């Protein structure tokens, strides 16, 4: 991910390196932000994690390490609908598809029978629907920074929520729908034919996503009270 931030720094330096009082650059898409409604699309990468709340601090009391989460990079793709409110505020709907995978590494509890029991793969395919408020700074030549925040809902097509098997059959189940809040920032670059906007955003679930096993003393879910998704998303937007 470091090379992505390096590219962003170079773009910002290139667009802002000349002071407007010294040299006026050619203004690309001068009337773009005056459109009441416009559309676009995005592609990007993501990395998701889980936050756990445990039952009575079971692991700490028994001197076990917490469940570890190994995250793998996923991808995002989606569409954008942008409604102009005024010069600095836009309301955006950004429905898309997010794919990610997290591997849960459990501590070696006495109830586990083999090393295969210590690992659970949690694959997620989200239909991601965020409603965001975009707050932009004043445009400087062909550059403009902004921040975004809002809420989103996820429909997990890989949740296994309707599966009658559980972890005793190597099936980790999560709820099919969750609600999140989102915070992020990015930069608008006005190019000759379109606007390019790289951004980074945090996604934080506010609803418990865990479906417990049928056995209340299950070593996989019996010690977990709640489980929340947390994600970092990098999007490249074309409008």
CSV table of C-alpha atoms in Angstrom, one decimal:
chain,number,residue,atom,x,y,z
A,1,UNK,CA,0.0,0.0,0.0
A,2,UNK,CA,3.0,2.3,0.4
A,3,UNK,CA,3.4,2.8,-3.3
A,4,UNK,CA,-0.3,4.1,-3.5
A,5,UNK,CA,0.4,6.8,-1.0
A,6,UNK,CA,3.6,7.7,-2.8
A,7,UNK,CA,1.7,8.2,-6.1
A,8,UNK,CA,-0.9,10.4,-4.3
A,9,UNK,CA,1.9,12.6,-2.8
A,10,UNK,CA,3.4,13.0,-6.3
A,11,UNK,CA,0.1,14.0,-7.7
A,12,UNK,CA,-0.6,16.5,-4.9
A,13,UNK,CA,2.9,18.0,-5.3
A,14,UNK,CA,2.5,18.3,-9.1
A,15,UNK,CA,-0.9,20.0,-8.9
A,16,UNK,CA,-0.1,22.3,-5.9
A,17,UNK,CA,3.5,23.0,-6.5
A,18,UNK,CA,2.8,26.2,-8.4
A,19,UNK,CA,1.2,29.0,-6.4
A,20,UNK,CA,-1.8,30.5,-8.2
A,21,UNK,CA,-0.3,33.9,-7.8
A,22,UNK,CA,2.8,32.8,-9.7
A,23,UNK,CA,1.3,30.8,-12.5
A,24,UNK,CA,-2.2,30.1,-13.4
A,25,UNK,CA,-2.7,26.6,-14.8
A,26,UNK,CA,-5.2,25.7,-17.5
A,27,UNK,CA,-8.5,24.8,-15.7
A,28,UNK,CA,-9.8,21.4,-16.7
A,29,UNK,CA,-13.6,20.8,-16.5
A,30,UNK,CA,-14.3,24.3,-15.2
A,31,UNK,CA,-18.1,23.7,-14.9
A,32,UNK,CA,-18.0,20.1,-13.7
A,33,UNK,CA,-19.0,20.9,-10.1
A,34,UNK,CA,-22.0,22.9,-11.3
A,35,UNK,CA,-23.9,19.8,-12.4
A,36,UNK,CA,-26.9,19.1,-10.1
A,37,UNK,CA,-26.5,15.3,-10.7
A,38,UNK,CA,-23.6,13.3,-12.1
A,39,UNK,CA,-22.5,9.7,-12.1
A,40,UNK,CA,-19.3,7.7,-12.1
A,41,UNK,CA,-17.8,4.4,-11.0
A,42,UNK,CA,-15.0,3.1,-8.8
A,43,UNK,CA,-12.6,0.2,-8.3
A,44,UNK,CA,-10.4,-0.4,-5.4
A,45,UNK,CA,-8.9,-2.6,-2.6
A,46,UNK,CA,-9.9,-3.4,0.9
A,47,UNK,CA,-8.6,-5.0,4.1
A,48,UNK,CA,-11.1,-6.2,6.7
A,49,UNK,CA,-10.7,-7.2,10.4
A,50,UNK,CA,-13.0,-8.3,13.2
A,51,UNK,CA,-13.4,-6.8,16.6
A,52,UNK,CA,-14.4,-9.2,19.4
A,53,UNK,CA,-16.2,-8.8,22.7
A,54,UNK,CA,-15.7,-11.8,24.9
A,55,UNK,CA,-17.8,-13.4,27.5
A,56,UNK,CA,-16.5,-12.5,31.0
A,57,UNK,CA,-12.9,-12.1,29.6
A,58,UNK,CA,-12.7,-15.9,29.3
A,59,UNK,CA,-9.4,-15.9,27.5
A,60,UNK,CA,-7.7,-13.4,29.8
A,61,UNK,CA,-8.9,-15.1,33.0
A,62,UNK,CA,-7.6,-18.5,31.7
A,63,UNK,CA,-4.4,-16.9,30.4
A,64,UNK,CA,-5.2,-17.6,26.7
A,65,UNK,CA,-4.3,-15.2,23.9
A,66,UNK,CA,-7.2,-13.6,22.0
A,67,UNK,CA,-8.5,-14.8,18.7
A,68,UNK,CA,-6.1,-13.6,16.0
A,69,UNK,CA,-7.4,-12.4,12.6
A,70,UNK,CA,-5.3,-12.8,9.4
A,71,UNK,CA,-6.6,-10.4,6.8
A,72,UNK,CA,-6.2,-10.7,3.1
A,73,UNK,CA,-6.6,-7.9,0.5
A,74,UNK,CA,-9.9,-7.9,-1.3
A,75,UNK,CA,-11.3,-5.8,-4.1
A,76,UNK,CA,-14.2,-3.4,-4.6
A,77,UNK,CA,-16.1,-2.2,-7.6
A,78,UNK,CA,-19.2,0.0,-7.8
A,79,UNK,CA,-21.2,2.9,-9.1
A,80,UNK,CA,-21.6,6.5,-8.0
A,81,UNK,CA,-24.6,8.8,-8.0
A,82,UNK,CA,-23.8,12.4,-6.8
A,83,UNK,CA,-26.3,15.1,-5.9
A,84,UNK,CA,-25.0,18.6,-5.6
A,85,UNK,CA,-26.3,20.5,-2.5
A,86,UNK,CA,-24.1,23.6,-2.8
A,87,UNK,CA,-20.6,24.6,-3.6
A,88,UNK,CA,-19.1,22.6,-0.7
A,89,UNK,CA,-21.6,19.8,0.0
A,90,UNK,CA,-22.6,16.8,-2.1
A,91,UNK,CA,-24.8,13.8,-1.2
A,92,UNK,CA,-23.5,10.5,-2.7
A,93,UNK,CA,-24.9,7.0,-3.1
A,94,UNK,CA,-22.1,4.5,-3.9
A,95,UNK,CA,-23.6,0.9,-4.3
A,96,UNK,CA,-21.0,-1.7,-5.0
A,97,UNK,CA,-19.6,-5.2,-4.5
A,98,UNK,CA,-16.8,-5.9,-2.0
A,99,UNK,CA,-15.0,-9.2,-1.6
A,100,UNK,CA,-12.8,-10.0,1.3
A,101,UNK,CA,-11.5,-12.9,3.4
A,102,UNK,CA,-10.5,-13.2,7.0
A,103,UNK,CA,-8.9,-16.2,8.7
A,104,UNK,CA,-9.6,-16.7,12.4
A,105,UNK,CA,-6.7,-18.2,14.4
A,106,UNK,CA,-8.0,-19.6,17.7
A,107,UNK,CA,-5.8,-20.3,20.8
A,108,UNK,CA,-5.1,-23.9,21.6
A,109,UNK,CA,-8.0,-24.6,23.9
A,110,UNK,CA,-8.3,-28.1,25.4
A,111,UNK,CA,-11.7,-28.6,23.6
A,112,UNK,CA,-10.1,-28.6,20.2
A,113,UNK,CA,-9.3,-32.0,18.8
A,114,UNK,CA,-6.9,-31.1,15.9
A,115,UNK,CA,-4.9,-28.2,14.4
A,116,UNK,CA,-7.6,-27.9,11.7
A,117,UNK,CA,-10.0,-26.8,14.4
A,118,UNK,CA,-7.8,-23.8,15.2
A,119,UNK,CA,-8.5,-22.1,11.9
A,120,UNK,CA,-11.8,-20.8,10.4
A,121,UNK,CA,-12.0,-19.1,7.0
A,122,UNK,CA,-14.5,-16.3,6.9
A,123,UNK,CA,-15.2,-15.3,3.3
A,124,UNK,CA,-17.4,-12.3,2.7
A,125,UNK,CA,-19.1,-11.0,-0.5
A,126,UNK,CA,-20.8,-7.8,0.4
A,127,UNK,CA,-23.4,-5.9,-1.5
A,128,UNK,CA,-22.3,-2.6,0.0
A,129,UNK,CA,-24.7,0.4,-0.1
A,130,UNK,CA,-23.3,3.6,1.5
A,131,UNK,CA,-25.1,7.0,1.7
A,132,UNK,CA,-22.4,9.6,2.3
A,133,UNK,CA,-22.0,13.4,2.7
A,134,UNK,CA,-19.0,14.7,0.9
A,135,UNK,CA,-17.6,18.0,2.2
A,136,UNK,CA,-15.1,19.6,-0.1
A,137,UNK,CA,-12.6,22.4,0.3
A,138,UNK,CA,-12.2,25.3,-2.2
A,139,UNK,CA,-10.9,24.1,-5.6
A,140,UNK,CA,-7.2,25.1,-6.3
A,141,UNK,CA,-6.5,25.0,-10.0
A,142,UNK,CA,-7.2,21.3,-10.8
A,143,UNK,CA,-7.1,19.9,-7.3
A,144,UNK,CA,-9.5,19.7,-4.4
A,145,UNK,CA,-9.4,17.8,-1.1
A,146,UNK,CA,-12.5,16.5,0.7
A,147,UNK,CA,-13.8,14.4,3.6
A,148,UNK,CA,-16.7,12.0,3.7
A,149,UNK,CA,-18.9,10.5,6.4
A,150,UNK,CA,-22.1,8.6,6.5
A,151,UNK,CA,-23.8,5.3,7.0
A,152,UNK,CA,-24.0,2.1,5.0
A,153,UNK,CA,-25.6,-1.3,5.0
A,154,UNK,CA,-24.0,-4.6,3.9
A,155,UNK,CA,-25.7,-7.7,2.6
A,156,UNK,CA,-23.3,-10.6,2.9
A,157,UNK,CA,-23.9,-13.2,0.2
A,158,UNK,CA,-21.4,-15.5,1.8
A,159,UNK,CA,-22.7,-15.4,5.4
A,160,UNK,CA,-23.9,-19.0,5.7
A,161,UNK,CA,-26.7,-17.6,7.8
A,162,UNK,CA,-29.2,-20.2,6.4
A,163,UNK,CA,-26.9,-23.1,6.7
A,164,UNK,CA,-28.0,-25.7,9.2
A,165,UNK,CA,-24.4,-26.8,9.9
A,166,UNK,CA,-22.1,-24.9,12.3
A,167,UNK,CA,-18.5,-25.0,13.3
A,168,UNK,CA,-18.7,-28.6,14.4
A,169,UNK,CA,-19.0,-29.2,10.6
A,170,UNK,CA,-16.4,-26.5,9.8
A,171,UNK,CA,-19.1,-23.9,8.9
A,172,UNK,CA,-18.6,-20.4,10.4
A,173,UNK,CA,-21.8,-18.4,10.2
A,174,UNK,CA,-22.4,-14.7,10.2
A,175,UNK,CA,-25.5,-12.6,9.9
A,176,UNK,CA,-26.5,-11.7,6.3
A,177,UNK,CA,-27.1,-8.0,7.0
A,178,UNK,CA,-25.1,-5.4,9.0
A,179,UNK,CA,-25.2,-1.6,9.5
A,180,UNK,CA,-22.0,0.5,9.5
A,181,UNK,CA,-20.7,4.1,9.8
A,182,UNK,CA,-18.0,5.3,7.5
A,183,UNK,CA,-15.3,8.0,7.7
A,184,UNK,CA,-12.8,9.0,5.0
A,185,UNK,CA,-10.9,11.5,3.0
A,186,UNK,CA,-9.7,11.9,-0.6
A,187,UNK,CA,-8.6,14.2,-3.4
A,188,UNK,CA,-10.3,15.3,-6.6
A,189,UNK,CA,-8.0,15.7,-9.6
A,190,UNK,CA,-9.6,17.4,-12.6
A,191,UNK,CA,-8.1,15.9,-15.7
A,192,UNK,CA,-8.8,16.9,-19.3
A,193,UNK,CA,-11.7,14.5,-19.9
A,194,UNK,CA,-12.8,13.3,-16.4
A,195,UNK,CA,-12.3,13.7,-12.7
A,196,UNK,CA,-10.1,11.2,-10.9
A,197,UNK,CA,-10.5,10.8,-7.2
A,198,UNK,CA,-8.4,8.5,-5.0
A,199,UNK,CA,-9.7,8.1,-1.4
A,200,UNK,CA,-9.3,6.1,1.7
A,201,UNK,CA,-12.2,5.2,4.1
A,202,UNK,CA,-12.8,3.3,7.3
A,203,UNK,CA,-15.9,1.2,7.6
A,204,UNK,CA,-17.1,0.2,11.1
A,205,UNK,CA,-19.9,-2.2,11.8
A,206,UNK,CA,-22.3,-1.2,14.7
A,207,UNK,CA,-24.2,-4.5,14.8
A,208,UNK,CA,-23.2,-7.9,16.1
A,209,UNK,CA,-22.6,-10.2,13.1
A,210,UNK,CA,-22.0,-13.5,14.8
A,211,UNK,CA,-24.4,-16.4,14.6
A,212,UNK,CA,-23.5,-18.7,17.5
A,213,UNK,CA,-23.1,-22.4,17.3
A,214,UNK,CA,-25.9,-24.6,18.6
A,215,UNK,CA,-23.7,-25.9,21.4
A,216,UNK,CA,-23.6,-23.0,23.9
A,217,UNK,CA,-20.2,-24.2,25.1
A,218,UNK,CA,-18.7,-24.3,21.6
A,219,UNK,CA,-15.0,-23.5,21.6
A,220,UNK,CA,-15.5,-21.4,18.4
A,221,UNK,CA,-18.4,-19.2,19.5
A,222,UNK,CA,-19.2,-19.9,23.1
A,223,UNK,CA,-16.6,-17.4,24.4
A,224,UNK,CA,-17.6,-14.6,22.0
A,225,UNK,CA,-20.3,-12.2,23.0
A,226,UNK,CA,-20.3,-9.9,19.9
A,227,UNK,CA,-18.3,-9.7,16.7
A,228,UNK,CA,-18.0,-6.6,14.5
A,229,UNK,CA,-16.4,-6.0,11.1
A,230,UNK,CA,-13.9,-3.2,10.6
A,231,UNK,CA,-12.5,-2.4,7.2
A,232,UNK,CA,-10.1,0.0,5.4
A,233,UNK,CA,-11.1,0.7,1.8
A,234,UNK,CA,-9.0,2.4,-0.9
A,235,UNK,CA,-11.1,3.5,-3.9
A,236,UNK,CA,-10.1,5.0,-7.3
A,237,UNK,CA,-13.1,7.0,-8.6
A,238,UNK,CA,-13.7,8.1,-12.2
A,239,UNK,CA,-16.5,10.7,-12.8
